[in-house]
């Protein structure tokens, strides 16, 4: 075991990094969105500075009126509304991704900050850890 | 530099695990350390010793095991993602262990970089 592993065993208590989770995929069709939410909740439990970004088909993760009965999978869209309870309050959506899909903020189940591509790039550049799926 | 790695895709179907392995091996050769590789999503399928690829092909699972043995890389399989896909302690290849998502977050906190491989 290296010194690094000894450090890791201590769990990095007290260190707060900027974690960004980049949601790029539709909520259903693949498992990325669902499993991705699990990491978000764990990182919040580690008291990290968490941001969520929704781009490309990822914006569909936040739309209202989801009904998954027909495809027989769990509807986890309510989890996004519960994020506030985990102190995950920084949600960003890319404007051009919404525009391309004919969506506006009115179509979303949570309050978000809408950014253009340049603002999004700047926000990403500020992060310590970016996890994308 | 301390580099953590996340692998999000299974072996053979996708190049992510190959790329992650080659990246990890090269980083170590260049003098960096790779303390942990975290396997998530279908990436958990990289950890099963039941894999039997044709003899003229690379063995993705064994390569990871060898990297762990030679360089002390901690190969962590997500328990929640693993349980969904039938990955249990009984079928783990050498060097792999099953643990929680906290291990991924911890790698992000402790390492200088966290590099993800997937779609």
mmCIF file of C-alpha atoms in Angstrom:
data_model
loop_
_atom_site.group_PDB
_atom_site.id
_atom_site.type_symbol
_atom_site.label_atom_id
_atom_site.label_comp_id
_atom_site.label_asym_id
_atom_site.label_seq_id
_atom_site.Cartn_x
_atom_site.Cartn_y
_atom_site.Cartn_z
ATOM 1 C CA UNK A 1 0.000 0.000 0.000
ATOM 2 C CA UNK A 2 1.322 3.421 -0.928
ATOM 3 C CA UNK A 3 1.138 6.510 1.258
ATOM 4 C CA UNK A 4 -1.619 7.652 -1.063
ATOM 5 C CA UNK A 5 -3.785 4.732 -0.042
ATOM 6 C CA UNK A 6 -3.224 5.516 3.610
ATOM 7 C CA UNK A 7 -4.414 9.038 2.853
ATOM 8 C CA UNK A 8 -7.442 7.690 1.019
ATOM 9 C CA UNK A 9 -8.354 5.448 3.930
ATOM 10 C CA UNK A 10 -8.833 8.563 6.009
ATOM 11 C CA UNK A 11 -11.594 9.591 3.640
ATOM 12 C CA UNK A 12 -10.336 13.109 2.929
ATOM 13 C CA UNK A 13 -12.360 14.648 5.730
ATOM 14 C CA UNK A 14 -12.558 18.414 5.689
ATOM 15 C CA UNK A 15 -11.558 18.778 2.035
ATOM 16 C CA UNK A 16 -14.249 20.439 -0.063
ATOM 17 C CA UNK A 17 -13.870 20.244 -3.818
ATOM 18 C CA UNK A 18 -16.072 21.491 -6.601
ATOM 19 C CA UNK A 19 -17.763 18.419 -8.071
ATOM 20 C CA UNK A 20 -19.685 18.796 -11.299
ATOM 21 C CA UNK A 21 -21.919 16.086 -12.708
ATOM 22 C CA UNK A 22 -22.610 16.482 -16.396
ATOM 23 C CA UNK A 23 -25.854 14.798 -17.422
ATOM 24 C CA UNK A 24 -25.821 14.283 -21.171
ATOM 25 C CA UNK A 25 -28.275 11.439 -21.736
ATOM 26 C CA UNK A 26 -32.037 10.975 -21.790
ATOM 27 C CA UNK A 27 -33.488 9.680 -18.492
ATOM 28 C CA UNK A 28 -34.534 6.359 -19.992
ATOM 29 C CA UNK A 29 -33.079 4.127 -22.671
ATOM 30 C CA UNK A 30 -29.827 3.750 -20.719
ATOM 31 C CA UNK A 31 -29.133 3.573 -16.981
ATOM 32 C CA UNK A 32 -26.652 6.462 -16.845
ATOM 33 C CA UNK A 33 -29.085 9.082 -15.537
ATOM 34 C CA UNK A 34 -30.448 6.866 -12.747
ATOM 35 C CA UNK A 35 -27.061 5.590 -11.571
ATOM 36 C CA UNK A 36 -25.597 9.043 -12.009
ATOM 37 C CA UNK A 37 -28.050 10.434 -9.472
ATOM 38 C CA UNK A 38 -26.742 7.933 -6.942
ATOM 39 C CA UNK A 39 -23.235 9.434 -7.152
ATOM 40 C CA UNK A 40 -24.652 12.928 -6.810
ATOM 41 C CA UNK A 41 -26.339 12.004 -3.536
ATOM 42 C CA UNK A 42 -23.188 10.347 -2.196
ATOM 43 C CA UNK A 43 -21.000 13.317 -3.088
ATOM 44 C CA UNK A 44 -23.460 15.591 -1.289
ATOM 45 C CA UNK A 45 -23.220 13.300 1.744
ATOM 46 C CA UNK A 46 -19.437 13.890 1.642
ATOM 47 C CA UNK A 47 -20.178 17.636 1.978
ATOM 48 C CA UNK A 48 -18.706 18.509 -1.396
ATOM 49 C CA UNK A 49 -19.598 21.604 -3.439
ATOM 50 C CA UNK A 50 -21.869 19.900 -5.960
ATOM 51 C CA UNK A 51 -23.174 21.254 -9.275
ATOM 52 C CA UNK A 52 -25.359 19.460 -11.781
ATOM 53 C CA UNK A 53 -25.312 20.329 -15.434
ATOM 54 C CA UNK A 54 -27.841 19.198 -18.033
ATOM 55 C CA UNK A 55 -26.805 19.323 -21.677
ATOM 56 C CA UNK A 56 -27.750 17.559 -24.907
ATOM 57 C CA UNK A 57 -30.458 14.922 -24.257
ATOM 58 C CA UNK A 58 -29.691 15.309 -20.533
ATOM 59 C CA UNK A 59 -32.202 18.180 -20.445
ATOM 60 C CA UNK A 60 -34.953 15.569 -20.853
ATOM 61 C CA UNK A 61 -34.085 14.297 -17.349
ATOM 62 C CA UNK A 62 -35.831 17.382 -15.947
ATOM 63 C CA UNK A 63 -39.023 17.547 -17.990
ATOM 64 C CA UNK A 64 -42.451 17.547 -16.369
ATOM 65 C CA UNK A 65 -45.077 14.892 -16.927
ATOM 66 C CA UNK A 66 -42.857 11.830 -17.223
ATOM 67 C CA UNK A 67 -44.822 8.581 -17.267
ATOM 68 C CA UNK A 68 -42.766 5.390 -17.427
ATOM 69 C CA UNK A 69 -45.608 2.888 -17.025
ATOM 70 C CA UNK A 70 -45.475 1.848 -20.657
ATOM 71 C CA UNK A 71 -41.796 0.918 -20.554
ATOM 72 C CA UNK A 72 -42.016 -0.711 -17.102
ATOM 73 C CA UNK A 73 -39.091 1.122 -15.525
ATOM 74 C CA UNK A 74 -38.878 3.218 -12.383
ATOM 75 C CA UNK A 75 -39.751 6.909 -12.739
ATOM 76 C CA UNK A 76 -37.039 8.666 -10.750
ATOM 77 C CA UNK A 77 -37.764 12.193 -11.968
ATOM 78 C CA UNK A 78 -39.043 13.187 -8.519
ATOM 79 C CA UNK A 79 -35.537 12.646 -7.157
ATOM 80 C CA UNK A 80 -34.418 15.843 -8.879
ATOM 81 C CA UNK A 81 -36.923 17.772 -6.794
ATOM 82 C CA UNK A 82 -35.573 16.134 -3.638
ATOM 83 C CA UNK A 83 -31.988 17.253 -4.337
ATOM 84 C CA UNK A 84 -32.601 20.492 -2.438
ATOM 85 C CA UNK A 85 -32.961 18.406 0.718
ATOM 86 C CA UNK A 86 -29.409 17.173 0.200
ATOM 87 C CA UNK A 87 -28.147 20.752 -0.242
ATOM 88 C CA UNK A 88 -27.694 20.172 -3.954
ATOM 89 C CA UNK A 89 -29.072 23.441 -5.261
ATOM 90 C CA UNK A 90 -26.833 24.326 -8.193
ATOM 91 C CA UNK A 91 -28.597 23.074 -11.287
ATOM 92 C CA UNK A 92 -27.550 24.413 -14.668
ATOM 93 C CA UNK A 93 -29.104 23.841 -18.065
ATOM 94 C CA UNK A 94 -27.521 24.755 -21.359
ATOM 95 C CA UNK A 95 -29.730 27.084 -23.401
ATOM 96 C CA UNK A 96 -28.912 25.724 -26.844
ATOM 97 C CA UNK A 97 -29.685 22.167 -25.705
ATOM 98 C CA UNK A 98 -33.135 23.315 -24.579
ATOM 99 C CA UNK A 99 -33.690 25.390 -27.727
ATOM 100 C CA UNK A 100 -32.766 22.488 -29.986
ATOM 101 C CA UNK A 101 -35.430 20.363 -28.297
ATOM 102 C CA UNK A 102 -38.138 23.032 -28.169
ATOM 103 C CA UNK A 103 -38.003 23.216 -24.362
ATOM 104 C CA UNK A 104 -38.182 26.196 -22.015
ATOM 105 C CA UNK A 105 -37.750 26.539 -18.239
ATOM 106 C CA UNK A 106 -41.550 26.175 -17.949
ATOM 107 C CA UNK A 107 -41.210 22.555 -19.074
ATOM 108 C CA UNK A 108 -38.860 21.629 -16.222
ATOM 109 C CA UNK A 109 -39.753 20.165 -12.814
ATOM 110 C CA UNK A 110 -37.105 22.145 -10.885
ATOM 111 C CA UNK A 111 -35.711 25.662 -10.821
ATOM 112 C CA UNK A 112 -32.556 25.883 -12.872
ATOM 113 C CA UNK A 113 -30.046 28.456 -14.023
ATOM 114 C CA UNK A 114 -29.910 28.682 -17.803
ATOM 115 C CA UNK A 115 -26.443 29.302 -19.233
ATOM 116 C CA UNK A 116 -25.175 29.800 -22.760
ATOM 117 C CA UNK A 117 -22.333 27.623 -24.039
ATOM 118 C CA UNK A 118 -19.590 30.102 -23.121
ATOM 119 C CA UNK A 119 -20.894 30.508 -19.571
ATOM 120 C CA UNK A 120 -21.144 26.734 -19.281
ATOM 121 C CA UNK A 121 -17.547 26.308 -20.439
ATOM 122 C CA UNK A 122 -16.372 28.868 -17.883
ATOM 123 C CA UNK A 123 -18.277 27.087 -15.109
ATOM 124 C CA UNK A 124 -16.725 23.751 -16.095
ATOM 125 C CA UNK A 125 -13.261 25.295 -16.071
ATOM 126 C CA UNK A 126 -13.764 26.303 -12.422
ATOM 127 C CA UNK A 127 -14.436 22.732 -11.260
ATOM 128 C CA UNK A 128 -12.027 20.379 -9.481
ATOM 129 C CA UNK A 129 -13.788 17.164 -10.487
ATOM 130 C CA UNK A 130 -16.052 16.696 -13.495
ATOM 131 C CA UNK A 131 -17.941 13.416 -13.809
ATOM 132 C CA UNK A 132 -19.766 13.038 -17.079
ATOM 133 C CA UNK A 133 -22.275 10.453 -18.203
ATOM 134 C CA UNK B 1 0.497 13.376 -9.976
ATOM 135 C CA UNK B 2 -2.159 11.193 -8.320
ATOM 136 C CA UNK B 3 -4.713 10.131 -10.901
ATOM 137 C CA UNK B 4 -8.025 8.452 -10.084
ATOM 138 C CA UNK B 5 -9.907 6.669 -12.841
ATOM 139 C CA UNK B 6 -13.556 5.816 -13.409
ATOM 140 C CA UNK B 7 -14.577 3.140 -15.943
ATOM 141 C CA UNK B 8 -18.227 3.238 -17.027
ATOM 142 C CA UNK B 9 -18.445 0.560 -19.711
ATOM 143 C CA UNK B 10 -18.076 -3.205 -19.785
ATOM 144 C CA UNK B 11 -15.209 -5.092 -21.460
ATOM 145 C CA UNK B 12 -15.080 -5.967 -25.182
ATOM 146 C CA UNK B 13 -18.358 -4.271 -26.055
ATOM 147 C CA UNK B 14 -16.738 -0.874 -25.634
ATOM 148 C CA UNK B 15 -13.220 0.513 -25.762
ATOM 149 C CA UNK B 16 -13.534 2.435 -22.476
ATOM 150 C CA UNK B 17 -11.939 -0.258 -20.326
ATOM 151 C CA UNK B 18 -9.060 -0.761 -22.814
ATOM 152 C CA UNK B 19 -8.404 2.975 -22.986
ATOM 153 C CA UNK B 20 -8.564 3.323 -19.210
ATOM 154 C CA UNK B 21 -6.111 0.439 -18.770
ATOM 155 C CA UNK B 22 -3.644 1.788 -21.348
ATOM 156 C CA UNK B 23 -3.917 5.252 -19.805
ATOM 157 C CA UNK B 24 -3.343 3.895 -16.285
ATOM 158 C CA UNK B 25 -0.381 1.747 -17.337
ATOM 159 C CA UNK B 26 1.237 4.603 -19.235
ATOM 160 C CA UNK B 27 0.656 7.090 -16.423
ATOM 161 C CA UNK B 28 2.402 4.720 -14.000
ATOM 162 C CA UNK B 29 5.280 4.195 -16.470
ATOM 163 C CA UNK B 30 5.675 7.968 -16.674
ATOM 164 C CA UNK B 31 6.037 8.208 -12.895
ATOM 165 C CA UNK B 32 2.504 9.160 -11.877
ATOM 166 C CA UNK B 33 0.486 7.153 -9.390
ATOM 167 C CA UNK B 34 -2.911 5.591 -9.988
ATOM 168 C CA UNK B 35 -4.144 4.755 -6.499
ATOM 169 C CA UNK B 36 -7.646 3.718 -7.496
ATOM 170 C CA UNK B 37 -9.782 2.678 -10.447
ATOM 171 C CA UNK B 38 -13.529 2.775 -9.805
ATOM 172 C CA UNK B 39 -15.828 0.614 -11.927
ATOM 173 C CA UNK B 40 -19.342 1.961 -12.350
ATOM 174 C CA UNK B 41 -22.388 1.412 -14.580
ATOM 175 C CA UNK B 42 -21.627 -1.546 -16.907
ATOM 176 C CA UNK B 43 -17.965 -1.043 -15.987
ATOM 177 C CA UNK B 44 -18.570 -3.442 -13.074
ATOM 178 C CA UNK B 45 -18.503 -6.267 -15.641
ATOM 179 C CA UNK B 46 -14.738 -5.796 -15.942
ATOM 180 C CA UNK B 47 -14.297 -7.505 -12.584
ATOM 181 C CA UNK B 48 -15.581 -11.037 -13.150
ATOM 182 C CA UNK B 49 -13.182 -13.955 -13.264
ATOM 183 C CA UNK B 50 -15.754 -15.939 -15.253
ATOM 184 C CA UNK B 51 -14.668 -14.059 -18.379
ATOM 185 C CA UNK B 52 -13.118 -16.346 -21.005
ATOM 186 C CA UNK B 53 -12.062 -14.404 -24.096
ATOM 187 C CA UNK B 54 -10.591 -16.258 -27.115
ATOM 188 C CA UNK B 55 -6.882 -17.036 -26.668
ATOM 189 C CA UNK B 56 -5.796 -14.779 -29.529
ATOM 190 C CA UNK B 57 -7.451 -11.759 -27.893
ATOM 191 C CA UNK B 58 -6.362 -9.576 -24.975
ATOM 192 C CA UNK B 59 -7.710 -10.532 -21.558
ATOM 193 C CA UNK B 60 -9.204 -7.305 -20.254
ATOM 194 C CA UNK B 61 -9.968 -8.635 -16.768
ATOM 195 C CA UNK B 62 -6.571 -10.257 -16.205
ATOM 196 C CA UNK B 63 -4.787 -7.127 -17.363
ATOM 197 C CA UNK B 64 -6.502 -5.137 -14.605
ATOM 198 C CA UNK B 65 -5.645 -7.830 -12.032
ATOM 199 C CA UNK B 66 -1.988 -7.720 -13.102
ATOM 200 C CA UNK B 67 -1.892 -3.932 -12.839
ATOM 201 C CA UNK B 68 -3.302 -4.183 -9.313
ATOM 202 C CA UNK B 69 -0.762 -6.821 -8.328
ATOM 203 C CA UNK B 70 2.260 -5.032 -9.777
ATOM 204 C CA UNK B 71 1.430 -1.455 -8.832
ATOM 205 C CA UNK B 72 -0.958 -1.685 -5.887
ATOM 206 C CA UNK B 73 -3.836 -0.140 -7.831
ATOM 207 C CA UNK B 74 -7.051 -0.389 -5.813
ATOM 208 C CA UNK B 75 -9.732 -1.803 -8.150
ATOM 209 C CA UNK B 76 -13.117 -0.934 -6.686
ATOM 210 C CA UNK B 77 -16.418 -2.222 -8.038
ATOM 211 C CA UNK B 78 -19.569 -0.276 -7.146
ATOM 212 C CA UNK B 79 -21.764 -2.448 -4.942
ATOM 213 C CA UNK B 80 -25.104 -1.044 -6.149
ATOM 214 C CA UNK B 81 -24.208 -1.256 -9.844
ATOM 215 C CA UNK B 82 -22.638 -4.685 -9.260
ATOM 216 C CA UNK B 83 -25.668 -6.134 -7.497
ATOM 217 C CA UNK B 84 -27.899 -5.066 -10.401
ATOM 218 C CA UNK B 85 -25.621 -6.988 -12.751
ATOM 219 C CA UNK B 86 -24.905 -10.097 -10.678
ATOM 220 C CA UNK B 87 -21.377 -9.153 -9.623
ATOM 221 C CA UNK B 88 -20.663 -10.650 -6.200
ATOM 222 C CA UNK B 89 -17.549 -11.394 -4.116
ATOM 223 C CA UNK B 90 -17.654 -15.032 -5.294
ATOM 224 C CA UNK B 91 -16.834 -14.171 -8.885
ATOM 225 C CA UNK B 92 -14.364 -11.311 -8.430
ATOM 226 C CA UNK B 93 -11.023 -11.591 -10.246
ATOM 227 C CA UNK B 94 -7.869 -11.009 -8.138
ATOM 228 C CA UNK B 95 -7.244 -7.397 -7.121
ATOM 229 C CA UNK B 96 -10.883 -6.312 -7.309
ATOM 230 C CA UNK B 97 -13.033 -5.508 -4.307
ATOM 231 C CA UNK B 98 -16.639 -4.432 -3.937
ATOM 232 C CA UNK B 99 -17.427 -1.206 -2.123
ATOM 233 C CA UNK B 100 -19.655 1.864 -2.220
ATOM 234 C CA UNK B 101 -19.822 5.007 -4.304
ATOM 235 C CA UNK B 102 -18.078 6.848 -1.501
ATOM 236 C CA UNK B 103 -14.869 5.314 -2.850
ATOM 237 C CA UNK B 104 -15.379 7.190 -6.124
ATOM 238 C CA UNK B 105 -16.065 10.486 -4.381
ATOM 239 C CA UNK B 106 -13.068 9.900 -2.126
ATOM 240 C CA UNK B 107 -10.847 9.334 -5.165
ATOM 241 C CA UNK B 108 -12.130 12.626 -6.570
ATOM 242 C CA UNK B 109 -11.264 14.386 -3.330
ATOM 243 C CA UNK B 110 -7.865 12.782 -2.793
ATOM 244 C CA UNK B 111 -6.484 12.635 -6.327
ATOM 245 C CA UNK B 112 -5.120 15.539 -8.350
ATOM 246 C CA UNK B 113 -7.214 14.403 -11.311
ATOM 247 C CA UNK B 114 -10.185 12.100 -11.815
ATOM 248 C CA UNK B 115 -10.319 10.790 -15.361
ATOM 249 C CA UNK B 116 -13.480 9.108 -16.625
ATOM 250 C CA UNK B 117 -13.715 6.590 -19.452
ATOM 251 C CA UNK B 118 -17.106 5.847 -20.986
ATOM 252 C CA UNK B 119 -19.683 6.956 -23.508
#
